[in-house]
PDB file of C-alpha atoms in Angstrom:
ATOM      1  CA  VAL A   9    -140.170  24.290 -83.684  1.00 61.00           C
ATOM      2  CA  PRO A  10    -139.301  26.322 -86.765  1.00 69.00           C
ATOM      3  CA  ASP A  11    -141.602  26.970 -89.455  1.00 76.00           C
ATOM      4  CA  THR A  12    -139.474  26.427 -92.440  1.00 80.00           C
ATOM      5  CA  GLY A  13    -136.207  24.407 -92.988  1.00 80.00           C
ATOM      6  CA  VAL A  14    -134.349  27.274 -94.887  1.00 84.00           C
ATOM      7  CA  ASP A  15    -132.974  30.496 -93.442  1.00 83.00           C
ATOM      8  CA  TYR A  16    -134.469  32.832 -96.033  1.00 85.00           C
ATOM      9  CA  ASN A  17    -137.825  33.944 -97.266  1.00 87.00           C
ATOM     10  CA  ILE A  18    -138.676  31.747-100.088  1.00 88.00           C
ATOM     11  CA  ILE A  19    -141.010  34.454-101.799  1.00 89.00           C
ATOM     12  CA  SER A  20    -138.423  37.230-101.826  1.00 90.00           C
ATOM     13  CA  ASN A  21    -135.381  35.204-101.357  1.00 88.00           C
ATOM     14  CA  LEU A  22    -134.223  37.559 -98.748  1.00 89.00           C
ATOM     15  CA  ARG A  23    -132.661  36.614 -95.208  1.00 87.00           C
ATOM     16  CA  PHE A  24    -134.704  36.638 -92.250  1.00 86.00           C
ATOM     17  CA  ASP A  25    -133.048  39.506 -90.744  1.00 85.00           C
ATOM     18  CA  ALA A  26    -134.221  41.539 -93.864  1.00 88.00           C
ATOM     19  CA  HIS A  27    -137.571  40.141 -94.570  1.00 89.00           C
ATOM     20  CA  HIS A  28    -139.397  38.416 -91.692  1.00 87.00           C
ATOM     21  CA  TRP A  29    -142.880  38.778 -90.068  1.00 87.00           C
ATOM     22  CA  ALA A  30    -141.255  39.141 -86.568  1.00 87.00           C
ATOM     23  CA  HIS A  31    -139.827  42.286 -84.743  1.00 88.00           C
ATOM     24  CA  PRO A  32    -136.302  43.174 -86.212  1.00 86.00           C
ATOM     25  CA  GLN A  33    -134.842  42.443 -82.655  1.00 88.00           C
ATOM     26  CA  LYS A  34    -136.642  39.144 -82.340  1.00 87.00           C
ATOM     27  CA  ARG A  35    -135.849  37.921 -85.800  1.00 87.00           C
ATOM     28  CA  PRO A  36    -133.754  34.668 -86.317  1.00 85.00           C
ATOM     29  CA  ILE A  37    -130.150  35.333 -86.969  1.00 83.00           C
ATOM     30  CA  PRO A  38    -129.114  33.347 -90.052  1.00 82.00           C
ATOM     31  CA  LYS A  39    -125.830  31.492 -90.413  1.00 81.00           C
ATOM     32  CA  ASP A  40    -123.165  32.697 -92.568  1.00 80.00           C
ATOM     33  CA  ARG A  41    -122.513  30.332 -95.245  1.00 79.00           C
ATOM     34  CA  VAL A  42    -119.014  30.211 -97.045  1.00 80.00           C
ATOM     35  CA  PRO A  43    -119.601  29.771-100.956  1.00 80.00           C
ATOM     36  CA  LYS A  44    -117.611  27.059-102.702  1.00 83.00           C
ATOM     37  CA  ALA A  45    -114.505  27.980-104.482  1.00 83.00           C
ATOM     38  CA  ARG A  46    -114.899  27.969-108.181  1.00 82.00           C
ATOM     39  CA  MET A  47    -112.351  25.684-109.865  1.00 84.00           C
ATOM     40  CA  VAL A  48    -111.102  27.027-113.096  1.00 81.00           C
ATOM     41  CA  PRO A  49    -109.072  24.715-115.316  1.00 83.00           C
ATOM     42  CA  ALA A  50    -105.483  25.864-115.780  1.00 76.00           C
ATOM     43  CA  LEU A  51    -105.843  25.693-119.600  1.00 77.00           C
ATOM     44  CA  LEU A  52    -108.462  28.366-119.367  1.00 80.00           C
ATOM     45  CA  HIS A  53    -106.422  30.689-117.034  1.00 78.00           C
ATOM     46  CA  LYS A  54    -104.098  32.326-119.477  1.00 82.00           C
ATOM     47  CA  ASP A  55    -101.825  34.787-117.580  1.00 85.00           C
ATOM     48  CA  PHE A  56     -98.785  34.164-119.840  1.00 85.00           C
ATOM     49  CA  ASN A  57     -98.259  35.406-123.373  1.00 88.00           C
ATOM     50  CA  ILE A  58     -96.695  32.636-125.601  1.00 87.00           C
ATOM     51  CA  LEU A  59     -95.781  35.111-128.197  1.00 89.00           C
ATOM     52  CA  THR A  60     -93.755  37.569-126.080  1.00 91.00           C
ATOM     53  CA  ASN A  61     -92.886  34.750-123.533  1.00 90.00           C
ATOM     54  CA  ARG A  62     -93.690  37.204-120.653  1.00 92.00           C
ATOM     55  CA  TYR A  63     -96.366  37.098-117.812  1.00 91.00           C
ATOM     56  CA  LEU A  64     -99.257  39.541-118.554  1.00 89.00           C
ATOM     57  CA  GLU A  65     -98.918  40.954-114.783  1.00 89.00           C
ATOM     58  CA  HIS A  66     -96.009  41.171-112.502  1.00 90.00           C
ATOM     59  CA  HIS A  67     -93.421  39.349-114.713  1.00 92.00           C
ATOM     60  CA  GLU A  68     -90.292  39.661-112.715  1.00 93.00           C
ATOM     61  CA  GLU A  69     -91.899  38.409-109.473  1.00 93.00           C
ATOM     62  CA  LYS A  70     -93.381  35.308-111.124  1.00 93.00           C
ATOM     63  CA  VAL A  71     -90.232  34.543-113.052  1.00 93.00           C
ATOM     64  CA  GLU A  72     -88.361  34.383-109.719  1.00 94.00           C
ATOM     65  CA  ARG A  73     -91.154  32.152-108.146  1.00 94.00           C
ATOM     66  CA  ASP A  74     -91.023  29.755-111.002  1.00 93.00           C
ATOM     67  CA  ARG A  75     -87.201  29.575-110.547  1.00 94.00           C
ATOM     68  CA  GLU A  76     -87.430  28.805-106.804  1.00 95.00           C
ATOM     69  CA  LEU A  77     -90.237  26.270-107.556  1.00 94.00           C
ATOM     70  CA  ASN A  78     -87.950  24.426-110.172  1.00 94.00           C
ATOM     71  CA  LEU A  79     -85.196  24.224-107.672  1.00 93.00           C
ATOM     72  CA  LEU A  80     -87.490  22.685-104.974  1.00 93.00           C
ATOM     73  CA  GLU A  81     -88.934  20.282-107.323  1.00 91.00           C
ATOM     74  CA  ALA A  82     -85.430  19.261-108.486  1.00 87.00           C
ATOM     75  CA  ALA A  83     -84.330  19.051-104.875  1.00 84.00           C
ATOM     76  CA  GLU A  84     -87.225  16.695-104.082  1.00 86.00           C
ATOM     77  CA  LYS A  85     -86.446  14.442-107.165  1.00 83.00           C
ATOM     78  CA  MET A  86     -82.812  14.387-105.854  1.00 78.00           C
ATOM     79  CA  ARG A  87     -83.938  13.154-102.379  1.00 79.00           C
ATOM     80  CA  GLN A  88     -86.153  10.505-103.961  1.00 82.00           C
ATOM     81  CA  GLN A  89     -83.189   9.233-106.067  1.00 81.00           C
ATOM     82  CA  PRO A  90     -79.881  10.020-104.290  1.00 81.00           C
ATOM     83  CA  PHE A  91     -77.768   8.326-107.117  1.00 85.00           C
ATOM     84  CA  ASN A  92     -76.429  10.226-110.025  1.00 84.00           C
ATOM     85  CA  PRO A  93     -76.255   7.726-112.985  1.00 84.00           C
ATOM     86  CA  LEU A  94     -73.983  10.078-115.008  1.00 86.00           C
ATOM     87  CA  SER A  95     -71.256  10.512-112.500  1.00 87.00           C
ATOM     88  CA  GLN A  96     -71.739   6.956-110.878  1.00 88.00           C
ATOM     89  CA  LYS A  97     -71.728   8.689-107.447  1.00 89.00           C
ATOM     90  CA  PHE A  98     -74.159   9.597-104.618  1.00 87.00           C
ATOM     91  CA  CYS A  99     -75.320  13.322-104.610  1.00 82.00           C
ATOM     92  CA  ASP A 100     -74.888  13.443-100.893  1.00 83.00           C
ATOM     93  CA  ALA A 101     -71.163  13.314 -99.860  1.00 87.00           C
ATOM     94  CA  ARG A 102     -72.029  11.501 -96.838  1.00 89.00           C
ATOM     95  CA  LEU A 103     -73.766   8.765 -98.447  1.00 88.00           C
ATOM     96  CA  GLU A 104     -70.771   8.432-100.937  1.00 91.00           C
ATOM     97  CA  GLU A 105     -68.360   8.022 -97.989  1.00 92.00           C
ATOM     98  CA  ARG A 106     -70.506   5.540 -96.356  1.00 92.00           C
ATOM     99  CA  MET A 107     -70.837   3.554 -99.444  1.00 92.00           C
ATOM    100  CA  ARG A 108     -67.101   3.518-100.212  1.00 93.00           C
ATOM    101  CA  ALA A 109     -66.601   2.229 -96.502  1.00 94.00           C
ATOM    102  CA  CYS A 110     -69.099  -0.484 -97.132  1.00 94.00           C
ATOM    103  CA  GLN A 111     -67.408  -1.598-100.394  1.00 93.00           C
ATOM    104  CA  ASP A 112     -64.012  -1.878 -98.780  1.00 94.00           C
ATOM    105  CA  ALA A 113     -65.415  -3.762 -96.065  1.00 95.00           C
ATOM    106  CA  LEU A 114     -67.168  -6.173 -98.340  1.00 95.00           C
ATOM    107  CA  THR A 115     -63.977  -6.691-100.466  1.00 94.00           C
ATOM    108  CA  THR A 116     -61.971  -7.419 -97.233  1.00 95.00           C
ATOM    109  CA  GLU A 117     -64.568  -9.879 -96.270  1.00 95.00           C
ATOM    110  CA  VAL A 118     -64.638 -11.534 -99.646  1.00 94.00           C
ATOM    111  CA  LYS A 119     -60.922 -12.034 -99.566  1.00 90.00           C
ATOM    112  CA  LEU A 120     -60.733 -13.208 -96.010  1.00 91.00           C
ATOM    113  CA  ARG A 121     -63.535 -15.920 -96.950  1.00 92.00           C
ATOM    114  CA  ASN A 122     -61.689 -16.923-100.080  1.00 88.00           C
ATOM    115  CA  GLU A 123     -58.427 -17.543 -98.091  1.00 82.00           C
ATOM    116  CA  GLU A 124     -60.401 -19.565 -95.559  1.00 85.00           C
ATOM    117  CA  ALA A 125     -61.870 -21.744 -98.043  1.00 86.00           C
ATOM    118  CA  GLN A 126     -58.627 -22.549 -99.718  1.00 82.00           C
ATOM    119  CA  PRO A 127     -57.045 -25.863 -98.833  1.00 81.00           C
ATOM    120  CA  LEU A 128     -54.340 -26.120 -96.539  1.00 73.00           C
ATOM    121  CA  SER A 129     -51.517 -26.815 -99.091  1.00 72.00           C
ATOM    122  CA  TYR A 130     -52.340 -23.456-100.652  1.00 74.00           C
ATOM    123  CA  ARG A 131     -52.354 -21.477 -97.616  1.00 71.00           C
ATOM    124  CA  GLY A 132     -48.515 -22.077 -97.223  1.00 73.00           C
ATOM    125  CA  ASN A 133     -47.796 -20.855-100.776  1.00 78.00           C
ATOM    126  CA  ILE A 134     -44.246 -19.511-101.237  1.00 81.00           C
ATOM    127  CA  THR A 135     -45.894 -16.195-102.423  1.00 80.00           C
ATOM    128  CA  ASN A 136     -47.381 -15.501 -99.048  1.00 79.00           C
ATOM    129  CA  CYS A 137     -44.116 -15.342 -97.294  1.00 83.00           C
ATOM    130  CA  TYR A 138     -41.790 -14.164-100.167  1.00 84.00           C
ATOM    131  CA  ASP A 139     -42.118 -11.188-102.658  1.00 85.00           C
ATOM    132  CA  MET A 140     -40.987 -12.545-106.138  1.00 82.00           C
ATOM    133  CA  LEU A 141     -40.354  -8.924-107.315  1.00 86.00           C
ATOM    134  CA  SER A 142     -38.353  -7.411-104.586  1.00 87.00           C
ATOM    135  CA  HIS A 143     -36.770 -10.581-103.511  1.00 86.00           C
ATOM    136  CA  GLN A 144     -37.722  -9.945 -99.761  1.00 88.00           C
ATOM    137  CA  VAL A 145     -38.970 -12.384 -97.230  1.00 87.00           C
ATOM    138  CA  LYS A 146     -42.128 -11.324 -95.542  1.00 85.00           C
ATOM    139  CA  ASP A 147     -42.683 -14.239 -93.309  1.00 84.00           C
ATOM    140  CA  PRO A 148     -39.364 -15.931 -92.102  1.00 87.00           C
ATOM    141  CA  GLU A 149     -41.280 -18.576 -89.968  1.00 88.00           C
ATOM    142  CA  LEU A 150     -43.466 -19.604 -92.684  1.00 85.00           C
ATOM    143  CA  MET A 151     -40.419 -19.681 -95.244  1.00 86.00           C
ATOM    144  CA  ASP A 152     -38.592 -21.966 -93.055  1.00 88.00           C
ATOM    145  CA  TYR A 153     -41.800 -24.289 -92.557  1.00 85.00           C
ATOM    146  CA  ILE A 154     -41.993 -24.568 -96.337  1.00 85.00           C
ATOM    147  CA  LYS A 155     -38.329 -25.482 -96.686  1.00 86.00           C
ATOM    148  CA  GLN A 156     -38.805 -28.174 -94.069  1.00 88.00           C
ATOM    149  CA  SER A 157     -41.862 -29.339 -95.878  1.00 85.00           C
ATOM    150  CA  GLU A 158     -39.953 -29.585 -99.174  1.00 86.00           C
ATOM    151  CA  GLY A 159     -37.208 -31.654 -97.341  1.00 87.00           C
ATOM    152  CA  GLY A 160     -39.760 -34.185 -96.077  1.00 87.00           C
ATOM    153  CA  ARG A 161     -41.461 -34.418 -99.399  1.00 86.00           C
ATOM    154  CA  LYS A 162     -37.957 -35.178-101.120  1.00 88.00           C
ATOM    155  CA  VAL A 163     -37.459 -37.926 -98.501  1.00 88.00           C
ATOM    156  CA  ARG A 164     -40.771 -39.477 -99.223  1.00 87.00           C
ATOM    157  CA  TYR A 165     -40.203 -39.420-102.933  1.00 89.00           C
ATOM    158  CA  LYS A 166     -36.771 -40.994-102.442  1.00 90.00           C
ATOM    159  CA  THR A 167     -38.405 -43.958-100.666  1.00 88.00           C
ATOM    160  CA  ARG A 168     -40.919 -44.384-103.301  1.00 88.00           C
ATOM    161  CA  PHE A 169     -38.420 -44.335-106.019  1.00 91.00           C
ATOM    162  CA  ARG A 170     -36.317 -46.832-104.206  1.00 91.00           C
ATOM    163  CA  PHE A 171     -39.345 -49.067-103.733  1.00 93.00           C
ATOM    164  CA  GLU A 172     -40.123 -48.704-107.389  1.00 93.00           C
ATOM    165  CA  GLU A 173     -36.472 -49.478-108.375  1.00 93.00           C
ATOM    166  CA  ASP A 174     -36.545 -52.765-106.255  1.00 94.00           C
ATOM    167  CA  VAL A 175     -40.010 -53.590-108.023  1.00 94.00           C
ATOM    168  CA  ARG A 176     -38.249 -53.106-111.476  1.00 94.00           C
ATOM    169  CA  HIS A 177     -35.274 -55.271-110.530  1.00 94.00           C
ATOM    170  CA  ALA A 178     -37.645 -58.026-109.202  1.00 94.00           C
ATOM    171  CA  ASP A 179     -39.488 -57.909-112.545  1.00 95.00           C
ATOM    172  CA  VAL A 180     -36.164 -58.139-114.378  1.00 94.00           C
ATOM    173  CA  LYS A 181     -35.195 -61.063-112.345  1.00 94.00           C
ATOM    174  CA  GLN A 182     -38.435 -62.783-112.888  1.00 94.00           C
ATOM    175  CA  GLU A 183     -38.137 -62.152-116.680  1.00 93.00           C
ATOM    176  CA  ASP A 184     -34.642 -63.717-116.670  1.00 92.00           C
ATOM    177  CA  ARG A 185     -35.964 -66.774-114.662  1.00 91.00           C
ATOM    178  CA  VAL A 186     -38.602 -67.247-117.112  1.00 91.00           C
ATOM    179  CA  LYS A 187     -36.295 -67.200-119.889  1.00 89.00           C
ATOM    180  CA  ARG A 188     -33.886 -69.771-118.073  1.00 86.00           C
ATOM    181  CA  MET A 189     -36.708 -72.236-117.383  1.00 86.00           C
ATOM    182  CA  LYS A 190     -38.130 -72.048-121.051  1.00 87.00           C
ATOM    183  CA  PRO A 191     -35.240 -74.325-122.270  1.00 85.00           C
ATOM    184  CA  LEU A 192     -35.846 -76.688-119.349  1.00 83.00           C
ATOM    185  CA  GLN A 193     -39.195 -77.525-120.868  1.00 85.00           C
ATOM    186  CA  ILE A 194     -37.769 -78.823-124.015  1.00 87.00           C
ATOM    187  CA  ALA A 195     -36.301 -82.291-124.182  1.00 86.00           C
ATOM    188  CA  HIS A 196     -32.628 -82.433-124.700  1.00 86.00           C
ATOM    189  CA  GLU A 197     -33.000 -85.420-126.966  1.00 84.00           C
ATOM    190  CA  ARG A 198     -34.374 -83.251-129.699  1.00 84.00           C
ATOM    191  CA  PHE A 199     -30.984 -81.981-130.459  1.00 85.00           C
ATOM    192  CA  THR A 200     -28.715 -85.081-129.584  1.00 85.00           C
ATOM    193  CA  THR A 201     -29.856 -86.954-132.620  1.00 83.00           C
ATOM    194  CA  GLU A 202     -28.483 -84.191-135.069  1.00 83.00           C
ATOM    195  CA  MET A 203     -25.312 -83.785-132.936  1.00 83.00           C
ATOM    196  CA  GLU A 204     -24.625 -87.643-133.045  1.00 84.00           C
ATOM    197  CA  ARG A 205     -25.150 -87.720-136.911  1.00 84.00           C
ATOM    198  CA  GLY A 206     -22.214 -85.428-137.381  1.00 85.00           C
ATOM    199  CA  TYR A 207     -23.451 -83.665-140.520  1.00 86.00           C
ATOM    200  CA  ASP A 208     -26.586 -82.000-142.016  1.00 85.00           C
ATOM    201  CA  ILE A 209     -28.888 -84.403-143.891  1.00 86.00           C
ATOM    202  CA  LEU A 210     -30.284 -81.560-146.159  1.00 86.00           C
ATOM    203  CA  THR A 211     -27.093 -79.726-147.302  1.00 86.00           C
ATOM    204  CA  ASN A 212     -24.740 -82.657-146.559  1.00 85.00           C
ATOM    205  CA  GLN A 213     -22.264 -80.526-144.692  1.00 85.00           C
ATOM    206  CA  ASP A 214     -20.031 -81.336-141.822  1.00 86.00           C
ATOM    207  CA  PHE A 215     -20.490 -79.682-138.483  1.00 85.00           C
ATOM    208  CA  GLY A 216     -17.401 -77.687-137.398  1.00 82.00           C
ATOM    209  CA  HIS A 217     -15.796 -74.166-137.565  1.00 75.00           C
ATOM    210  CA  ARG A 218     -13.489 -74.493-140.462  1.00 77.00           C
ATOM    211  CA  LYS A 219     -14.636 -72.258-143.330  1.00 72.00           C
ATOM    212  CA  GLU A 220     -12.314 -73.504-146.031  1.00 72.00           C
ATOM    213  CA  LYS A 221     -13.967 -76.973-146.003  1.00 74.00           C
ATOM    214  CA  HIS A 222     -17.361 -75.426-145.975  1.00 79.00           C
ATOM    215  CA  GLU A 223     -18.283 -76.913-142.556  1.00 85.00           C
ATOM    216  CA  LYS A 224     -21.577 -75.833-141.038  1.00 85.00           C
ATOM    217  CA  PHE A 225     -21.587 -74.177-137.579  1.00 86.00           C
ATOM    218  CA  LEU A 226     -23.619 -76.146-134.932  1.00 83.00           C
ATOM    219  CA  HIS A 227     -25.206 -74.134-132.215  1.00 82.00           C
ATOM    220  CA  THR A 228     -25.022 -75.514-128.966  1.00 83.00           C
ATOM    221  CA  PRO A 229     -28.569 -76.233-127.396  1.00 84.00           C
ATOM    222  CA  ARG A 230     -29.465 -74.465-124.177  1.00 83.00           C
ATOM    223  CA  THR A 231     -31.457 -77.586-123.029  1.00 85.00           C
ATOM    224  CA  LYS A 232     -30.175 -79.707-120.185  1.00 83.00           C
ATOM    225  CA  PRO A 233     -30.061 -83.496-120.271  1.00 84.00           C
ATOM    226  CA  LEU A 234     -31.841 -85.474-117.423  1.00 83.00           C
ATOM    227  CA  LEU A 235     -29.732 -86.388-114.558  1.00 84.00           C
ATOM    228  CA  THR A 236     -28.885 -89.923-113.756  1.00 87.00           C
ATOM    229  CA  PRO A 237     -29.801 -91.593-110.567  1.00 89.00           C
ATOM    230  CA  TRP A 238     -26.291 -91.398-109.432  1.00 88.00           C
ATOM    231  CA  GLN A 239     -26.139 -87.655-110.140  1.00 86.00           C
ATOM    232  CA  LYS A 240     -29.236 -87.076-108.356  1.00 86.00           C
ATOM    233  CA  VAL A 241     -27.766 -88.937-105.270  1.00 87.00           C
ATOM    234  CA  LEU A 242     -24.639 -86.698-105.396  1.00 86.00           C
ATOM    235  CA  GLU A 243     -26.803 -83.569-105.911  1.00 83.00           C
ATOM    236  CA  GLN A 244     -28.670 -84.398-102.783  1.00 83.00           C
ATOM    237  CA  THR A 245     -25.518 -85.230-100.702  1.00 84.00           C
ATOM    238  CA  GLY A 246     -24.097 -81.714-101.807  1.00 73.00           C
ATOM    239  CA  GLU A 247     -21.096 -83.160-103.698  1.00 63.00           C
ATOM    240  CA  ALA A 248     -19.853 -82.015-107.131  1.00 54.00           C
ATOM    241  CA  VAL A 249     -22.094 -83.238-109.870  1.00 51.00           C
ATOM    242  CA  ALA A 250     -20.578 -83.983-113.227  1.00 52.00           C
ATOM    243  CA  GLY A 251     -22.956 -83.414-116.069  1.00 50.00           C
ATOM    244  CA  PRO A 252     -23.603 -86.107-118.624  1.00 47.00           C
ATOM    245  CA  CYS A 253     -21.281 -86.506-121.418  1.00 46.00           C
ATOM    246  CA  VAL A 254     -22.183 -84.391-124.508  1.00 44.00           C
ATOM    247  CA  PRO A 255     -21.074 -86.151-127.439  1.00 45.00           C
ATOM    248  CA  VAL A 256     -18.755 -84.145-129.969  1.00 44.00           C
ATOM    249  CA  PRO A 257     -19.846 -84.913-133.741  1.00 45.00           C
ATOM    250  CA  VAL A 258     -17.279 -86.722-135.618  1.00 46.00           C
ATOM    251  CA  LYS A 259     -16.966 -87.090-139.265  1.00 46.00           C
ATOM    252  CA  PRO A 260     -17.820 -90.777-140.216  1.00 46.00           C
ATOM    253  CA  THR A 261     -15.803 -92.582-142.751  1.00 45.00           C
ATOM    254  CA  GLY A 262     -17.013 -94.722-145.735  1.00 43.00           C
ATOM    255  CA  GLY A 263     -17.960 -98.545-144.659  1.00 42.00           C
ATOM    256  CA  GLU A 264     -17.646 -97.558-140.950  1.00 42.00           C
ATOM    257  CA  LEU A 265     -20.836 -95.916-140.374  1.00 39.00           C
ATOM    258  CA  ALA A 266     -22.038 -98.750-138.145  1.00 38.00           C
ATOM    259  CA  ALA A 267     -18.765 -98.372-136.006  1.00 40.00           C
ATOM    260  CA  VAL A 268     -18.748 -94.536-135.413  1.00 38.00           C
ATOM    261  CA  GLY A 269     -18.162 -93.666-132.001  1.00 39.00           C
ATOM    262  CA  SER A 270     -18.491 -90.233-130.259  1.00 39.00           C
ATOM    263  CA  GLN A 271     -15.710 -88.418-128.540  1.00 39.00           C
ATOM    264  CA  THR A 272     -16.559 -87.177-125.143  1.00 39.00           C
ATOM    265  CA  LEU A 273     -15.629 -84.147-123.438  1.00 40.00           C
ATOM    266  CA  ARG A 274     -13.018 -84.278-120.478  1.00 41.00           C
ATOM    267  CA  LEU A 275     -14.458 -84.154-117.199  1.00 39.00           C
ATOM    268  CA  PRO A 276     -12.928 -82.586-113.884  1.00 42.00           C
ATOM    269  CA  ASP A 277     -10.780 -84.969-111.832  1.00 44.00           C
ATOM    270  CA  GLU A 278     -13.270 -85.186-109.020  1.00 41.00           C
ATOM    271  CA  ALA A 279     -15.899 -86.414-111.173  1.00 43.00           C
ATOM    272  CA  ALA A 280     -13.713 -88.628-113.464  1.00 46.00           C
ATOM    273  CA  ARG A 281     -15.127 -91.896-111.966  1.00 46.00           C
ATOM    274  CA  SER A 282     -18.846 -90.879-112.505  1.00 47.00           C
ATOM    275  CA  GLY A 283     -18.202 -89.600-115.949  1.00 50.00           C
ATOM    276  CA  ALA A 284     -16.327 -92.624-117.268  1.00 50.00           C
ATOM    277  CA  LEU A 285     -19.372 -94.765-116.307  1.00 46.00           C
ATOM    278  CA  SER A 286     -21.782 -92.565-118.060  1.00 51.00           C
ATOM    279  CA  ALA A 287     -19.454 -92.152-121.060  1.00 53.00           C
ATOM    280  CA  ARG A 288     -19.476 -95.976-121.464  1.00 55.00           C
ATOM    281  CA  SER A 289     -23.151 -96.408-121.233  1.00 52.00           C
ATOM    282  CA  THR A 290     -23.489 -93.612-123.884  1.00 57.00           C
ATOM    283  CA  GLN A 291     -21.091 -95.234-126.474  1.00 59.00           C
ATOM    284  CA  SER A 292     -22.799 -98.462-126.107  1.00 55.00           C
ATOM    285  CA  SER A 293     -26.124 -97.032-126.533  1.00 54.00           C
ATOM    286  CA  GLN A 294     -25.067 -95.082-129.497  1.00 56.00           C
ATOM    287  CA  ARG A 295     -23.428 -98.163-131.098  1.00 59.00           C
ATOM    288  CA  ARG A 296     -26.454-100.194-130.625  1.00 55.00           C
ATOM    289  CA  ARG A 297     -28.655 -97.529-132.232  1.00 53.00           C
ATOM    290  CA  LEU A 298     -26.380 -97.146-135.225  1.00 51.00           C
ATOM    291  CA  GLU A 299     -26.215-100.844-135.831  1.00 55.00           C
ATOM    292  CA  ALA A 300     -29.931-101.141-135.732  1.00 50.00           C
ATOM    293  CA  THR A 301     -30.318 -98.330-138.342  1.00 49.00           C
ATOM    294  CA  PRO A 302     -31.888 -99.926-141.637  1.00 54.00           C
ATOM    295  CA  PRO A 303     -30.226 -98.872-144.964  1.00 57.00           C
ATOM    296  CA  ALA A 304     -31.478 -95.873-146.805  1.00 52.00           C
ATOM    297  CA  PRO A 305     -33.362 -96.736-149.966  1.00 54.00           C
ATOM    298  CA  ALA A 306     -31.797 -96.045-153.416  1.00 54.00           C
ATOM    299  CA  ILE A 307     -33.020 -93.077-155.529  1.00 51.00           C
ATOM    300  CA  PRO A 308     -34.392 -94.434-158.776  1.00 52.00           C
ATOM    301  CA  GLY A 309     -32.497 -93.633-161.686  1.00 49.00           C
ATOM    302  CA  SER A 310     -29.207 -93.096-160.030  1.00 52.00           C
ATOM    303  CA  ALA A 311     -26.317 -95.734-159.914  1.00 52.00           C
ATOM    304  CA  ALA A 312     -24.458 -94.001-156.996  1.00 52.00           C
ATOM    305  CA  GLY A 313     -27.287 -94.462-154.565  1.00 49.00           C
ATOM    306  CA  SER A 314     -28.647 -92.053-151.848  1.00 49.00           C
ATOM    307  CA  VAL A 315     -26.623 -89.584-149.786  1.00 50.00           C
ATOM    308  CA  TYR A 316     -27.122 -91.940-146.828  1.00 49.00           C
ATOM    309  CA  SER A 317     -25.330 -94.796-148.391  1.00 49.00           C
ATOM    310  CA  LYS A 318     -22.531 -92.895-150.099  1.00 49.00           C
ATOM    311  CA  ALA A 319     -19.313 -92.505-148.306  1.00 50.00           C
ATOM    312  CA  LYS A 320     -18.170 -88.961-147.799  1.00 52.00           C
ATOM    313  CA  ASP A 321     -14.499 -87.739-148.822  1.00 53.00           C
ATOM    314  CA  ASN A 322     -12.246 -86.527-146.208  1.00 48.00           C
TER     315      ASN A 322
END
């Protein structure tokens, strides 16, 4: 068991090999201790003269050392950041070549993906098989397919245009049919009264075409009279149907207004029999209607009477 925990004499501060009570050969051998390194701040270690810009000792060797250290430090920074922002290139030629190959592959992939995402109608574009600048056909098979497609498209358009033309013709026919049916909705008797009278009651003008006598033109109505029972029978049997007689306006004479008759149009030979019967019935009905017409009232203050009772000059 050691007498002390230190390896030196605490009175003389000497090691046991120099000051110990035992024989020199039997004295304990102390352990060699390495003293701690004294750390001196760099700012206190001034081996460089800032006025002369030189080292105090071994200037040339230290300058060469600083240059090599700067190169090593720059190389380490370059390895940590291999891309040069000024030249926009990698510092290593191998990295630059790899990056260019990756960019080309990415560009090709994007182009192929875009072509794949396009619709089928765009894939067969004429610019894919024909060069617009050099006027050369790059893909004859695709060019023939495009021509056949255009021909089929024209045939489809032709069918559509033909259908639309038929629809327009049908619309025009329907419009004409509506126009023809509109007069049938108006009674023919609305116009026969004025035609039977023979002159206009407002202007006192005769109906005719002679301009020198100031006759008024009477427009023929587009309405049709009702068919008689005999005409309906002939229409159902398929024989020629003679239309009812249309009275021609005649100028009445003075004092014979009650005996005014109406001339009738000539009818075809095959319908003369039925036309004569209808003409006689029409004349008799007109005569009875004219006889039952009351006289027009006289205008107060005029000795000549009204225009209804005054005879017209020929």
